[in-house]
Each structure stands twice: as C-alpha cells, then as structure tokens.
CSV table of C-alpha atoms in Angstrom, one decimal:
chain,number,residue,atom,x,y,z
A,29,MET,CA,0.0,0.0,0.0
A,30,LYS,CA,1.4,3.4,-1.0
A,31,LYS,CA,1.7,5.8,1.9
A,32,VAL,CA,1.0,9.4,0.9
A,33,GLY,CA,1.4,12.5,2.9
A,34,ILE,CA,-1.3,15.2,2.5
A,35,TYR,CA,0.2,18.7,2.8
A,36,SER,CA,-2.8,21.0,2.6
A,37,GLY,CA,-2.5,24.7,2.5
A,38,SER,CA,-3.2,28.0,0.7
A,39,PHE,CA,0.3,28.1,-0.9
A,40,ASN,CA,-0.3,31.8,-1.5
A,41,PRO,CA,2.4,31.7,-2.8
A,42,ILE,CA,4.5,28.6,-2.4
A,43,HIS,CA,8.0,29.3,-1.1
A,44,HIS,CA,11.2,27.5,-0.2
A,45,GLY,CA,10.0,26.7,3.3
A,46,HIS,CA,7.1,24.6,1.9
A,47,VAL,CA,9.4,22.7,-0.5
A,48,MET,CA,12.1,22.2,2.1
A,49,LEU,CA,9.6,20.8,4.6
A,50,ALA,CA,8.1,18.5,2.0
A,51,ASN,CA,11.6,17.3,1.0
A,52,TYR,CA,12.4,16.5,4.6
A,53,LEU,CA,9.1,14.7,5.2
A,54,VAL,CA,9.6,12.4,2.2
A,55,GLU,CA,13.2,11.7,2.9
A,56,PHE,CA,13.0,11.2,6.7
A,57,SER,CA,9.7,9.4,7.2
A,58,ASP,CA,8.1,6.4,5.7
A,59,LEU,CA,6.1,8.4,3.1
A,60,ASP,CA,6.3,7.2,-0.4
A,61,GLU,CA,5.2,10.6,-1.8
A,62,LEU,CA,3.7,13.8,-0.7
A,63,TRP,CA,0.7,15.6,-2.2
A,64,PHE,CA,0.4,19.3,-2.0
A,65,VAL,CA,-3.4,20.0,-1.7
A,66,VAL,CA,-4.3,23.5,-2.6
A,67,SER,CA,-7.1,24.8,-0.4
A,68,PRO,CA,-9.6,27.1,-2.1
A,69,GLN,CA,-10.8,28.4,1.3
A,70,ASN,CA,-9.4,27.6,4.7
A,71,PRO,CA,-12.2,28.3,7.2
A,72,LEU,CA,-9.6,30.3,9.3
A,73,LYS,CA,-8.6,32.6,6.4
A,74,LYS,CA,-10.3,35.3,4.4
A,75,LYS,CA,-11.1,34.3,0.8
A,76,GLU,CA,-10.4,37.7,-0.6
A,77,ASP,CA,-6.7,37.4,0.6
A,78,LEU,CA,-6.2,34.5,-1.8
A,79,LEU,CA,-4.8,34.6,-5.3
A,80,ASP,CA,-7.0,32.7,-7.8
A,81,ASP,CA,-7.0,28.9,-7.2
A,82,ASP,CA,-5.7,28.1,-10.7
A,83,GLU,CA,-2.9,30.6,-10.3
A,84,ARG,CA,-1.8,29.0,-7.0
A,85,LEU,CA,-2.0,25.6,-8.6
A,86,LYS,CA,0.2,26.8,-11.6
A,87,MET,CA,2.8,28.2,-9.2
A,88,LEU,CA,3.0,25.0,-7.3
A,89,GLN,CA,3.4,23.0,-10.5
A,90,LEU,CA,6.2,25.3,-11.7
A,91,ALA,CA,7.9,25.1,-8.3
A,92,LEU,CA,7.8,21.3,-8.0
A,93,GLY,CA,8.7,20.6,-11.7
A,94,ASP,CA,9.1,16.9,-12.5
A,95,ASP,CA,10.0,15.7,-9.0
A,96,SER,CA,8.2,12.4,-8.8
A,97,ARG,CA,8.1,12.5,-5.0
A,98,PHE,CA,5.6,15.3,-5.2
A,99,HIS,CA,2.1,15.7,-6.7
A,100,VAL,CA,-0.1,18.8,-6.9
A,101,CYS,CA,-3.7,17.8,-6.0
A,102,ASP,CA,-6.8,20.0,-6.7
A,103,ILE,CA,-9.3,17.8,-4.9
A,104,GLU,CA,-10.5,20.5,-2.5
A,105,MET,CA,-11.5,22.6,-5.5
A,106,HIS,CA,-14.1,20.0,-6.3
A,107,LEU,CA,-15.4,19.9,-2.7
A,108,PRO,CA,-17.8,22.3,-0.9
A,109,THR,CA,-16.1,25.4,0.6
A,110,PRO,CA,-14.8,26.2,3.1
A,111,SER,CA,-12.4,23.3,3.0
A,112,TYR,CA,-12.6,20.9,6.0
A,113,THR,CA,-9.8,18.4,6.4
A,114,ILE,CA,-12.1,15.6,7.3
A,115,ASN,CA,-14.0,16.0,3.9
A,116,THR,CA,-10.7,16.1,2.0
A,117,LEU,CA,-9.3,13.0,3.7
A,118,THR,CA,-12.6,11.1,3.3
A,119,ALA,CA,-12.8,12.0,-0.4
A,120,LEU,CA,-9.2,11.0,-1.1
A,121,SER,CA,-9.7,7.7,0.8
A,122,GLU,CA,-12.8,6.9,-1.3
A,123,GLN,CA,-11.1,7.9,-4.6
A,124,TYR,CA,-7.8,6.0,-3.8
A,125,PRO,CA,-8.8,3.0,-1.6
A,126,ASP,CA,-5.4,1.3,-2.0
A,127,TYR,CA,-3.5,4.3,-0.5
A,128,GLU,CA,-2.8,5.1,3.1
A,129,PHE,CA,-3.1,8.9,3.6
A,130,VAL,CA,-1.3,10.7,6.4
A,131,PHE,CA,-2.1,14.3,7.2
A,132,ILE,CA,0.7,16.8,7.7
A,133,CYS,CA,0.4,19.8,9.9
A,134,GLY,CA,2.4,22.1,12.2
A,135,MET,CA,2.5,22.2,16.0
A,136,ASP,CA,0.3,25.3,15.8
A,137,SER,CA,-2.4,23.4,14.0
A,138,LEU,CA,-2.1,20.5,16.3
A,139,GLN,CA,-2.6,22.8,19.3
A,140,ASN,CA,-5.7,24.2,17.7
A,141,PHE,CA,-6.9,20.7,16.4
A,142,PRO,CA,-9.8,20.3,18.9
A,143,ASN,CA,-11.4,23.2,17.1
A,144,TRP,CA,-11.4,21.5,13.7
A,145,ARG,CA,-14.5,19.9,12.3
A,146,GLU,CA,-14.7,16.2,13.3
A,147,TYR,CA,-11.1,16.3,14.6
A,148,GLN,CA,-11.6,13.1,16.6
A,149,LYS,CA,-12.6,11.2,13.4
A,150,ILE,CA,-9.4,12.4,11.8
A,151,LEU,CA,-7.3,11.2,14.8
A,152,ASP,CA,-9.1,7.9,14.8
A,153,ASN,CA,-8.7,7.1,11.1
A,154,TYR,CA,-5.5,8.8,10.0
A,155,SER,CA,-2.0,9.4,11.2
A,156,LEU,CA,-0.7,12.9,11.6
A,157,LEU,CA,2.9,13.9,10.8
A,158,VAL,CA,3.5,17.0,12.8
A,159,PHE,CA,6.4,19.4,12.4
A,160,PRO,CA,7.7,21.9,15.0
A,161,ARG,CA,6.6,25.6,14.9
A,162,ALA,CA,8.3,28.2,17.0
A,163,GLY,CA,6.3,29.1,20.1
A,164,TYR,CA,4.0,26.0,19.9
A,165,ASP,CA,4.1,22.7,21.9
A,166,GLY,CA,1.2,21.0,20.2
A,167,GLY,CA,-1.0,21.0,23.3
A,168,ASP,CA,-2.7,18.0,24.7
A,169,LEU,CA,-2.6,15.9,21.5
A,170,VAL,CA,1.1,15.8,21.1
A,171,ASN,CA,1.3,12.4,22.6
A,172,TYR,CA,-1.8,11.0,21.0
A,173,PRO,CA,-1.2,7.5,19.5
A,174,SER,CA,-1.9,8.6,15.9
A,175,VAL,CA,0.3,11.7,16.2
A,176,ILE,CA,4.0,11.5,15.0
A,177,VAL,CA,6.2,14.5,15.7
A,178,LEU,CA,9.2,14.8,13.4
A,179,PRO,CA,12.2,16.9,14.3
A,180,THR,CA,12.1,18.9,11.0
A,181,PRO,CA,14.2,22.1,10.7
A,182,ILE,CA,12.2,25.2,11.7
A,183,ILE,CA,12.1,27.5,8.7
A,184,GLU,CA,10.9,31.0,9.5
A,185,ILE,CA,9.5,32.2,6.2
A,186,SER,CA,5.8,32.7,5.4
A,187,SER,CA,3.6,33.4,2.4
A,188,THR,CA,2.5,36.6,4.1
A,189,PHE,CA,6.1,37.8,4.2
A,190,ILE,CA,6.5,37.1,0.5
A,191,ARG,CA,3.3,39.0,-0.4
A,192,ASP,CA,4.3,41.9,1.8
A,193,CYS,CA,7.7,42.1,0.2
A,194,VAL,CA,6.3,42.0,-3.3
A,195,LYS,CA,3.8,44.7,-2.5
A,196,ASN,CA,6.6,46.9,-1.2
A,197,GLY,CA,8.8,46.3,-4.3
A,198,LYS,CA,11.3,43.9,-2.7
A,199,ASP,CA,13.1,41.2,-4.6
A,200,VAL,CA,12.3,37.8,-3.1
A,201,ARG,CA,13.6,35.6,-5.9
A,202,HIS,CA,15.7,33.6,-3.5
A,203,PHE,CA,12.8,32.9,-1.1
A,204,MET,CA,10.9,30.9,-3.7
A,205,PRO,CA,11.5,28.3,-6.4
A,206,LEU,CA,12.7,30.2,-9.4
A,207,GLU,CA,10.1,29.2,-11.9
A,208,ALA,CA,7.3,30.1,-9.5
A,209,TRP,CA,8.9,33.4,-8.7
A,210,LYS,CA,9.3,34.2,-12.4
A,211,TYR,CA,5.6,33.4,-13.0
A,212,MET,CA,4.5,35.5,-10.0
A,213,ILE,CA,6.6,38.5,-11.3
A,214,ASP,CA,5.5,38.1,-14.9
A,215,GLU,CA,1.8,38.0,-13.9
A,216,GLY,CA,2.2,40.9,-11.5
A,217,PHE,CA,0.7,39.0,-8.5
A,218,TYR,CA,0.5,40.5,-5.0
A,219,ARG,CA,1.6,44.0,-6.2
A,220,GLU,CA,-1.5,45.7,-4.8
C-alpha cells in the first residue's frame, strides 16, 4: 500500500519553506510521496486574501517541476467550501482506496486541532505527521497515538512575508522556487 502525505494549504504563494519541509518529510519518514493539496478556502482565512485557485496551482506545478516524489492535488477545488480536512481525507480515501493517507500539519495546527471539524474522526482514522513551529508545543494531542512528531528544521518564512515584500517592491527571488517566482513577477501577482 502506497503511503501518501497530505500537505494541505493555501500556498499563497509557495516558497522554499514549503518545499524544504516537503523534501524533509519524504526523505526522513516512511512516506512514499507527498501531495500538495491547494485549499480554495481555509475556514480560518479570508477568501479575498487568496490569489485565484488556478494561479496558485500553476505556481505549485512550476515550483515542483518533475520531482516524482511530489504531486499537486486539486481535490479541494471540487469539494464544498470552506475546506474541511475531514472532507478532504474522506474524499481521497474513497477515490484511492489502496492508498494510506497521512495528514501533515504544524504544531500550531495540532494545538488548535480540537477546534477543527470532526477532529476526533481524523485522529481515529488517519496518522498525523507533525512538524515543529516556534512558540507552539502541540498542546494535549502531542502524545496522542496517531500523532507522530518529526524533528524537522524550523524554517521561519511565510507566504505573508512574500506577499508583503512583493507589495513593497522587494526582490524575493531567493525565497521561492525560481520558476514560481518568475511566473509571479511576470503576472504581477501581489503587487496591490
């Protein structure tokens, strides 16, 4: 059975922190591959702050190139919004019954996990690969049987930082995969 990590996020835009984390998770865990799931609307974020779904997908595809360890997945764009993790994992499990899906999240998300829709169902049916985040200890669920904490490097870079830099005319080419950066600049994303 293929073991697939589900790395869900806005990727607004994708940056080296995302790719470095994904690389670590595939190389230092028992995942066979990792799927980047683009979220059209996270219930905790404002929709108007997001670049168009198709543009974020395109930047991800450009950033990841032909690396066979990674896959760009648009399943959440075919599900009702806002995007709830339980719905995504259920849909993926139904569509790919021979795969074992593992959800990837940071300590900040794990700490907030009891506020997620049907969080107990996720914990009971899926493993969680959790990566450290500065200032978060994961809360009460850090020792839960289906939670696996990996000692990934902490990378302090965010999509918000990238967007703010672009808006202020800063050159961020070395914070992002080059092809995604070129596309972002050519299309004039995040300038306003």
